Amino acid sequence: MFLSLRAEVEDAVAEALTALSLPTDDLGIEQPPDGVDAVLASSVAFRLAEEVGAPPPKVAADIAAEIDAEPYDYIDAAVGQGPYVNFLPSEQYLADTLETAQADDYGHLPDRDTSVVLEHTSANPTGPVHVGRARNPIVGDALARVLEYAGYDVERHYYVNDAGRQIAVFTWAYETFDESDLPDPDRDSPEYEMVRYYRKGNDYLESADDDAVEAAEAEIAAILQGLEDGDEETYERVAEVVDTVLSGMTETIGRLPAEFDEFVKETQFMRDGSTDDVVQRLKELDCAVYEEDAWQLDLPDFEKNLVFLRADGTSLYTTRDLAHHEWKFEHFDRAVTVLGEDHKLQADQLSSTLELLGHDTDQLEQVFYSWVNLPEGGMSTREGTGVDLDDLLDEAIDRARAEVEDRMADRLRDDDLDEDDLDRIARQVGIGAVRYDIVSKQPTKGITFEWERALDFEAQSAPYVQYVHARCCGILDDAGDVDTDAVDPSALEASEAAALLREIARFPAVIEEAAEDHRPHVVATYTRSLAETFNSFYRECPVLDADKETRAARVALVGAARTTVANALDAIGVDAPTSM
RNA sequence: GGGCACGUAGCUCAGUCCGGAAAGAGCAUCGGACUUCUAAUCCGAUGGCCGUGGGUUCAAAUCCCACCGUGCCCGCCA
């Protein structure tokens, strides 16, 4: 409804300006601050004051007077208020919002008939997922959900780097060292067992004597060469390591939850010849140069050349990624990638090169986030420094469980939570808190990991919003059967109820904004604001004890609040508990 | 050295893209509200030269320039 209202307001302002022979290039539509009755406003009078030769309040009043609300469904009136033209919503707006918002699919925008491939995480399959890279699956999955809400047809991809030196080292180490020489794994899970070989191998390369290292390097080089030559046996050796490690990582990421539709392997683009094909076309480019036995691109906007073929004739990560992206463009309308800020330069070079190859890079969008660091520095799989995501999630669940048990004694609601409920709530709240904490911040801001902060369940966190959902469910449970179809929204005249309905009405616009700008955190901000508005309503407006007509309207409003909270949380991937 | 990102209350952050109605939350501190639809809640108080200095504008946390601080990047690594 909000989106329709906004369209009507834009139309009304443009019409009025045209009638007054004023320019319509900037309508100045904005949302008024709290405490103003209007839902939308225009500040256009400021800009027109000089042209008209009258002070802004006079101009605003004239524009308001020119607007006839009659033909509009959702505008009740346009009123001049100081220098602003304020728009009051109609009964119809409130009634339609109340009805639409109770539907399970509230917040889903119409299908756009546009396919989007969203690549996120793509962490090298070298070991357990640590907190340093945890922002990627959380932001990526939330963005995928938001895009789906916005009507896009989304596929989630994990690009598997299975052709790099690290993986060759890993494969060599796995085949070389014996398990009896390794420490016990931190967890009984494949990636924790496997990473021991990786770390052992890297240690060996750093500390063994020169001859031994040289021999090892020869074996590693042979693996890389085998991949480049398309040797089937080498692929299988590497795949055993990669698939095993990846299976464990996938399971950890799945706890967030974040799932993938496809794991796209880098080697795919070596085996199908597309990397060779890209290389041929890159050589034809005007900026292609052959220097020091290597093929490079002298990209106009970059200081250094981009090497795309090594002196030994092998391809590089970026070369394969070019083939990967051409494949994406072939199969999808748009491609979005969530990347660490350390990949910014590489991503810009990729984009420029794709442009030179004749692709429309408007369809490629990148979202960057900064790494989560420890107070003492970055996290590293190879060095084994860092906090494992599994440990963080386990600790979050443990603490959430302790909270629930703590509150059991003086719990007011008499609904007999059993052991299964306890497990469920601990998991929903614990994981929700971790996820919400990350998804609610702008990804470009730096985060330093601290246990206490990451596990803070106080207000402005997931449990605060989840609690509102549980409260709604509680009220609806007790309300029994209420005919919410023929409810008169004018029964919601209490200001807290009206404010809640207006906040609910914004949800589709929030989804639209988050999807267009690729900023899922605005949805998190919205859930908090919605929860606050609900809590004010909850305090001031009794639902079950109200007179019949008010009761029905308020039950409908709580129903609308429940679906809105549930769907807004769903859009950022946080569970909505039915009881807490 | 160059490029990019970030800098808002003691702490953690919204708001910045697209300039407009007294700068908003939470935590912390202090003071209130549970015989009431769930107190993981609510109400109130305290706390801000929006990094600094210029500029543009009727209007700047928001746009432009310079500077300072922090992080990331500048491999024939990924």
PDB file of C-alpha atoms in Angstrom, chain A residues 127-306:
ATOM      1  CA  GLY A 127      39.463 -25.923   6.806  1.00  0.00           C
ATOM      2  CA  PRO A 128      36.810 -25.013   9.363  1.00  0.00           C
ATOM      3  CA  VAL A 129      34.847 -21.830   8.770  1.00  0.00           C
ATOM      4  CA  HIS A 130      36.043 -19.196  11.194  1.00  0.00           C
ATOM      5  CA  VAL A 131      34.313 -16.084  12.406  1.00  0.00           C
ATOM      6  CA  GLY A 132      36.548 -13.844  10.286  1.00  0.00           C
ATOM      7  CA  ARG A 133      34.708 -14.884   7.149  1.00  0.00           C
ATOM      8  CA  ALA A 134      31.317 -15.473   8.783  1.00  0.00           C
ATOM      9  CA  ARG A 135      30.042 -12.141   7.585  1.00  0.00           C
ATOM     10  CA  ASN A 136      30.015 -13.424   4.038  1.00  0.00           C
ATOM     11  CA  PRO A 137      27.426 -16.238   4.334  1.00  0.00           C
ATOM     12  CA  ILE A 138      25.282 -14.129   6.662  1.00  0.00           C
ATOM     13  CA  VAL A 139      25.210 -11.040   4.466  1.00  0.00           C
ATOM     14  CA  GLY A 140      25.034 -13.153   1.313  1.00  0.00           C
ATOM     15  CA  ASP A 141      22.165 -15.303   2.458  1.00  0.00           C
ATOM     16  CA  ALA A 142      20.233 -12.311   3.793  1.00  0.00           C
ATOM     17  CA  LEU A 143      20.704 -10.519   0.490  1.00  0.00           C
ATOM     18  CA  ALA A 144      19.503 -13.592  -1.408  1.00  0.00           C
ATOM     19  CA  ARG A 145      16.385 -13.697   0.734  1.00  0.00           C
ATOM     20  CA  VAL A 146      15.740  -9.988   0.336  1.00  0.00           C
ATOM     21  CA  LEU A 147      16.063 -10.269  -3.439  1.00  0.00           C
ATOM     22  CA  GLU A 148      13.602 -13.146  -3.448  1.00  0.00           C
ATOM     23  CA  TYR A 149      11.149 -11.071  -1.425  1.00  0.00           C
ATOM     24  CA  ALA A 150      11.632  -8.306  -3.970  1.00  0.00           C
ATOM     25  CA  GLY A 151      10.469 -10.601  -6.751  1.00  0.00           C
ATOM     26  CA  TYR A 152      13.754 -11.780  -8.252  1.00  0.00           C
ATOM     27  CA  ASP A 153      14.419 -15.357  -9.209  1.00  0.00           C
ATOM     28  CA  VAL A 154      17.562 -16.060  -7.175  1.00  0.00           C
ATOM     29  CA  GLU A 155      20.123 -18.844  -7.388  1.00  0.00           C
ATOM     30  CA  ARG A 156      22.773 -19.072  -4.662  1.00  0.00           C
ATOM     31  CA  HIS A 157      26.208 -20.128  -5.793  1.00  0.00           C
ATOM     32  CA  TYR A 158      29.372 -21.047  -3.942  1.00  0.00           C
ATOM     33  CA  TYR A 159      32.400 -20.702  -6.203  1.00  0.00           C
ATOM     34  CA  VAL A 160      34.878 -23.363  -5.164  1.00  0.00           C
ATOM     35  CA  ASN A 161      38.526 -22.443  -5.548  1.00  0.00           C
ATOM     36  CA  ASP A 162      39.789 -25.936  -6.290  1.00  0.00           C
ATOM     37  CA  ALA A 163      42.579 -25.074  -8.689  1.00  0.00           C
ATOM     38  CA  GLY A 164      44.920 -22.899  -6.667  1.00  0.00           C
ATOM     39  CA  ARG A 165      48.273 -23.549  -5.077  1.00  0.00           C
ATOM     40  CA  GLN A 166      46.725 -23.902  -1.624  1.00  0.00           C
ATOM     41  CA  ILE A 167      44.684 -26.847  -2.779  1.00  0.00           C
ATOM     42  CA  ALA A 168      47.703 -28.433  -4.441  1.00  0.00           C
ATOM     43  CA  VAL A 169      49.617 -28.065  -1.171  1.00  0.00           C
ATOM     44  CA  PHE A 170      46.667 -29.569   0.684  1.00  0.00           C
ATOM     45  CA  THR A 171      46.419 -32.539  -1.681  1.00  0.00           C
ATOM     46  CA  TRP A 172      50.141 -33.203  -1.440  1.00  0.00           C
ATOM     47  CA  ALA A 173      50.040 -32.960   2.376  1.00  0.00           C
ATOM     48  CA  TYR A 174      47.021 -35.259   2.619  1.00  0.00           C
ATOM     49  CA  GLU A 175      48.757 -37.908   0.540  1.00  0.00           C
ATOM     50  CA  THR A 176      52.113 -37.486   2.254  1.00  0.00           C
ATOM     51  CA  PHE A 177      51.558 -37.334   5.994  1.00  0.00           C
ATOM     52  CA  ASP A 178      50.272 -40.050   8.233  1.00  0.00           C
ATOM     53  CA  GLU A 179      47.424 -39.425  10.626  1.00  0.00           C
ATOM     54  CA  SER A 180      49.453 -40.801  13.526  1.00  0.00           C
ATOM     55  CA  ASP A 181      51.747 -37.754  13.211  1.00  0.00           C
ATOM     56  CA  LEU A 182      48.883 -35.320  13.607  1.00  0.00           C
ATOM     57  CA  PRO A 183      47.251 -33.815  16.679  1.00  0.00           C
ATOM     58  CA  ASP A 184      43.695 -34.813  17.588  1.00  0.00           C
ATOM     59  CA  PRO A 185      41.087 -32.864  15.642  1.00  0.00           C
ATOM     60  CA  ASP A 186      39.187 -30.096  17.482  1.00  0.00           C
ATOM     61  CA  ARG A 187      35.915 -31.636  16.384  1.00  0.00           C
ATOM     62  CA  ASP A 188      34.643 -34.875  14.999  1.00  0.00           C
ATOM     63  CA  SER A 189      33.924 -33.418  11.585  1.00  0.00           C
ATOM     64  CA  PRO A 190      35.654 -33.803   8.199  1.00  0.00           C
ATOM     65  CA  GLU A 191      37.058 -30.291   7.803  1.00  0.00           C
ATOM     66  CA  TYR A 192      38.529 -30.327  11.310  1.00  0.00           C
ATOM     67  CA  GLU A 193      40.166 -33.676  10.603  1.00  0.00           C
ATOM     68  CA  MET A 194      41.438 -32.578   7.214  1.00  0.00           C
ATOM     69  CA  VAL A 195      42.828 -29.185   8.184  1.00  0.00           C
ATOM     70  CA  ARG A 196      45.450 -30.961  10.274  1.00  0.00           C
ATOM     71  CA  TYR A 197      47.130 -32.175   7.076  1.00  0.00           C
ATOM     72  CA  TYR A 198      46.987 -28.694   5.588  1.00  0.00           C
ATOM     73  CA  ARG A 199      48.603 -27.115   8.619  1.00  0.00           C
ATOM     74  CA  LYS A 200      51.183 -29.893   8.856  1.00  0.00           C
ATOM     75  CA  GLY A 201      52.039 -29.441   5.181  1.00  0.00           C
ATOM     76  CA  ASN A 202      52.484 -25.694   5.501  1.00  0.00           C
ATOM     77  CA  ASP A 203      54.638 -26.136   8.602  1.00  0.00           C
ATOM     78  CA  TYR A 204      56.787 -28.618   6.732  1.00  0.00           C
ATOM     79  CA  LEU A 205      57.295 -26.259   3.791  1.00  0.00           C
ATOM     80  CA  GLU A 206      58.414 -23.550   6.166  1.00  0.00           C
ATOM     81  CA  SER A 207      60.697 -25.570   8.400  1.00  0.00           C
ATOM     82  CA  ALA A 208      62.061 -28.606   6.501  1.00  0.00           C
ATOM     83  CA  ASP A 209      65.521 -28.488   4.975  1.00  0.00           C
ATOM     84  CA  ASP A 210      65.963 -27.128   1.468  1.00  0.00           C
ATOM     85  CA  ASP A 211      66.225 -30.443  -0.362  1.00  0.00           C
ATOM     86  CA  ALA A 212      63.074 -31.777   1.253  1.00  0.00           C
ATOM     87  CA  VAL A 213      61.172 -28.601   0.464  1.00  0.00           C
ATOM     88  CA  GLU A 214      62.365 -28.716  -3.118  1.00  0.00           C
ATOM     89  CA  ALA A 215      61.131 -32.271  -3.500  1.00  0.00           C
ATOM     90  CA  ALA A 216      57.767 -31.330  -2.000  1.00  0.00           C
ATOM     91  CA  GLU A 217      57.473 -28.298  -4.256  1.00  0.00           C
ATOM     92  CA  ALA A 218      58.054 -30.531  -7.259  1.00  0.00           C
ATOM     93  CA  GLU A 219      55.143 -32.716  -6.227  1.00  0.00           C
ATOM     94  CA  ILE A 220      52.938 -29.674  -5.667  1.00  0.00           C
ATOM     95  CA  ALA A 221      53.891 -28.280  -9.072  1.00  0.00           C
ATOM     96  CA  ALA A 222      53.047 -31.620 -10.642  1.00  0.00           C
ATOM     97  CA  ILE A 223      49.558 -31.442  -9.188  1.00  0.00           C
ATOM     98  CA  LEU A 224      49.014 -27.938 -10.546  1.00  0.00           C
ATOM     99  CA  GLN A 225      50.332 -28.980 -13.925  1.00  0.00           C
ATOM    100  CA  GLY A 226      48.087 -32.035 -13.913  1.00  0.00           C
ATOM    101  CA  LEU A 227      45.049 -29.808 -13.418  1.00  0.00           C
ATOM    102  CA  GLU A 228      46.169 -27.487 -16.168  1.00  0.00           C
ATOM    103  CA  ASP A 229      46.702 -30.419 -18.555  1.00  0.00           C
ATOM    104  CA  GLY A 230      43.277 -31.816 -17.833  1.00  0.00           C
ATOM    105  CA  ASP A 231      44.625 -34.985 -16.252  1.00  0.00           C
ATOM    106  CA  GLU A 232      41.679 -36.957 -14.927  1.00  0.00           C
ATOM    107  CA  GLU A 233      43.540 -38.721 -12.136  1.00  0.00           C
ATOM    108  CA  THR A 234      44.823 -35.421 -10.734  1.00  0.00           C
ATOM    109  CA  TYR A 235      41.315 -33.989 -10.729  1.00  0.00           C
ATOM    110  CA  GLU A 236      40.124 -36.957  -8.716  1.00  0.00           C
ATOM    111  CA  ARG A 237      42.931 -36.685  -6.174  1.00  0.00           C
ATOM    112  CA  VAL A 238      42.203 -32.984  -5.655  1.00  0.00           C
ATOM    113  CA  ALA A 239      38.453 -33.509  -5.620  1.00  0.00           C
ATOM    114  CA  GLU A 240      38.704 -36.006  -2.784  1.00  0.00           C
ATOM    115  CA  VAL A 241      40.334 -33.381  -0.558  1.00  0.00           C
ATOM    116  CA  VAL A 242      38.139 -30.503  -1.722  1.00  0.00           C
ATOM    117  CA  ASP A 243      34.844 -32.366  -1.464  1.00  0.00           C
ATOM    118  CA  THR A 244      35.625 -33.733   1.974  1.00  0.00           C
ATOM    119  CA  VAL A 245      36.580 -30.368   3.442  1.00  0.00           C
ATOM    120  CA  LEU A 246      33.726 -28.606   1.695  1.00  0.00           C
ATOM    121  CA  SER A 247      31.149 -31.039   3.057  1.00  0.00           C
ATOM    122  CA  GLY A 248      32.074 -30.054   6.602  1.00  0.00           C
ATOM    123  CA  MET A 249      32.164 -26.336   5.833  1.00  0.00           C
ATOM    124  CA  THR A 250      28.765 -26.568   4.171  1.00  0.00           C
ATOM    125  CA  GLU A 251      27.317 -28.142   7.253  1.00  0.00           C
ATOM    126  CA  THR A 252      28.635 -25.363   9.492  1.00  0.00           C
ATOM    127  CA  ILE A 253      27.356 -22.641   7.181  1.00  0.00           C
ATOM    128  CA  GLY A 254      24.041 -24.479   7.038  1.00  0.00           C
ATOM    129  CA  ARG A 255      23.589 -23.844  10.740  1.00  0.00           C
ATOM    130  CA  LEU A 256      23.281 -20.083  10.138  1.00  0.00           C
ATOM    131  CA  PRO A 257      21.245 -21.105   8.117  1.00  0.00           C
ATOM    132  CA  ALA A 258      22.631 -20.571   4.629  1.00  0.00           C
ATOM    133  CA  GLU A 259      22.252 -23.040   1.813  1.00  0.00           C
ATOM    134  CA  PHE A 260      23.434 -23.143  -1.770  1.00  0.00           C
ATOM    135  CA  ASP A 261      21.762 -24.175  -4.974  1.00  0.00           C
ATOM    136  CA  GLU A 262      25.046 -24.956  -6.652  1.00  0.00           C
ATOM    137  CA  PHE A 263      28.734 -25.365  -5.923  1.00  0.00           C
ATOM    138  CA  VAL A 264      30.570 -24.167  -8.991  1.00  0.00           C
ATOM    139  CA  LYS A 265      34.114 -25.437  -9.243  1.00  0.00           C
ATOM    140  CA  GLU A 266      36.872 -23.357 -10.704  1.00  0.00           C
ATOM    141  CA  THR A 267      38.283 -26.415 -12.484  1.00  0.00           C
ATOM    142  CA  GLN A 268      35.040 -26.641 -14.457  1.00  0.00           C
ATOM    143  CA  PHE A 269      36.210 -23.688 -16.535  1.00  0.00           C
ATOM    144  CA  MET A 270      39.583 -25.290 -17.176  1.00  0.00           C
ATOM    145  CA  ARG A 271      38.099 -28.600 -18.209  1.00  0.00           C
ATOM    146  CA  ASP A 272      35.456 -27.248 -20.574  1.00  0.00           C
ATOM    147  CA  GLY A 273      37.980 -25.123 -22.480  1.00  0.00           C
ATOM    148  CA  SER A 274      36.346 -21.799 -21.636  1.00  0.00           C
ATOM    149  CA  THR A 275      39.442 -20.476 -19.865  1.00  0.00           C
ATOM    150  CA  ASP A 276      41.540 -21.156 -22.986  1.00  0.00           C
ATOM    151  CA  ASP A 277      38.862 -19.466 -25.019  1.00  0.00           C
ATOM    152  CA  VAL A 278      38.955 -16.358 -22.840  1.00  0.00           C
ATOM    153  CA  VAL A 279      42.742 -16.278 -23.091  1.00  0.00           C
ATOM    154  CA  GLN A 280      42.534 -16.274 -26.886  1.00  0.00           C
ATOM    155  CA  ARG A 281      40.144 -13.343 -26.873  1.00  0.00           C
ATOM    156  CA  LEU A 282      42.158 -11.440 -24.272  1.00  0.00           C
ATOM    157  CA  LYS A 283      45.247 -11.704 -26.493  1.00  0.00           C
ATOM    158  CA  GLU A 284      43.291  -9.945 -29.251  1.00  0.00           C
ATOM    159  CA  LEU A 285      42.523  -6.910 -27.113  1.00  0.00           C
ATOM    160  CA  ASP A 286      44.278  -3.628 -27.904  1.00  0.00           C
ATOM    161  CA  CYS A 287      45.643  -3.356 -24.398  1.00  0.00           C
ATOM    162  CA  ALA A 288      47.077  -6.898 -24.406  1.00  0.00           C
ATOM    163  CA  VAL A 289      50.860  -6.970 -24.060  1.00  0.00           C
ATOM    164  CA  TYR A 290      53.403  -9.763 -23.965  1.00  0.00           C
ATOM    165  CA  GLU A 291      56.120  -8.860 -21.480  1.00  0.00           C
ATOM    166  CA  GLU A 292      58.692 -11.017 -19.724  1.00  0.00           C
ATOM    167  CA  ASP A 293      57.171 -14.127 -21.299  1.00  0.00           C
ATOM    168  CA  ALA A 294      53.759 -13.484 -19.726  1.00  0.00           C
ATOM    169  CA  TRP A 295      50.563 -12.226 -21.312  1.00  0.00           C
ATOM    170  CA  GLN A 296      49.147  -9.192 -19.549  1.00  0.00           C
ATOM    171  CA  LEU A 297      46.550  -6.485 -19.920  1.00  0.00           C
ATOM    172  CA  ASP A 298      47.526  -2.843 -19.617  1.00  0.00           C
ATOM    173  CA  LEU A 299      44.181  -1.751 -18.218  1.00  0.00           C
ATOM    174  CA  PRO A 300      43.542   1.978 -18.621  1.00  0.00           C
ATOM    175  CA  ASP A 301      42.419   2.766 -15.087  1.00  0.00           C
ATOM    176  CA  PHE A 302      44.863   0.588 -13.203  1.00  0.00           C
ATOM    177  CA  GLU A 303      48.380   1.272 -12.160  1.00  0.00           C
ATOM    178  CA  LYS A 304      49.736  -2.210 -12.736  1.00  0.00           C
ATOM    179  CA  ASN A 305      49.237  -4.702 -15.493  1.00  0.00           C
ATOM    180  CA  LEU A 306      46.927  -7.638 -15.012  1.00  0.00           C
TER     181      LEU A 306
END
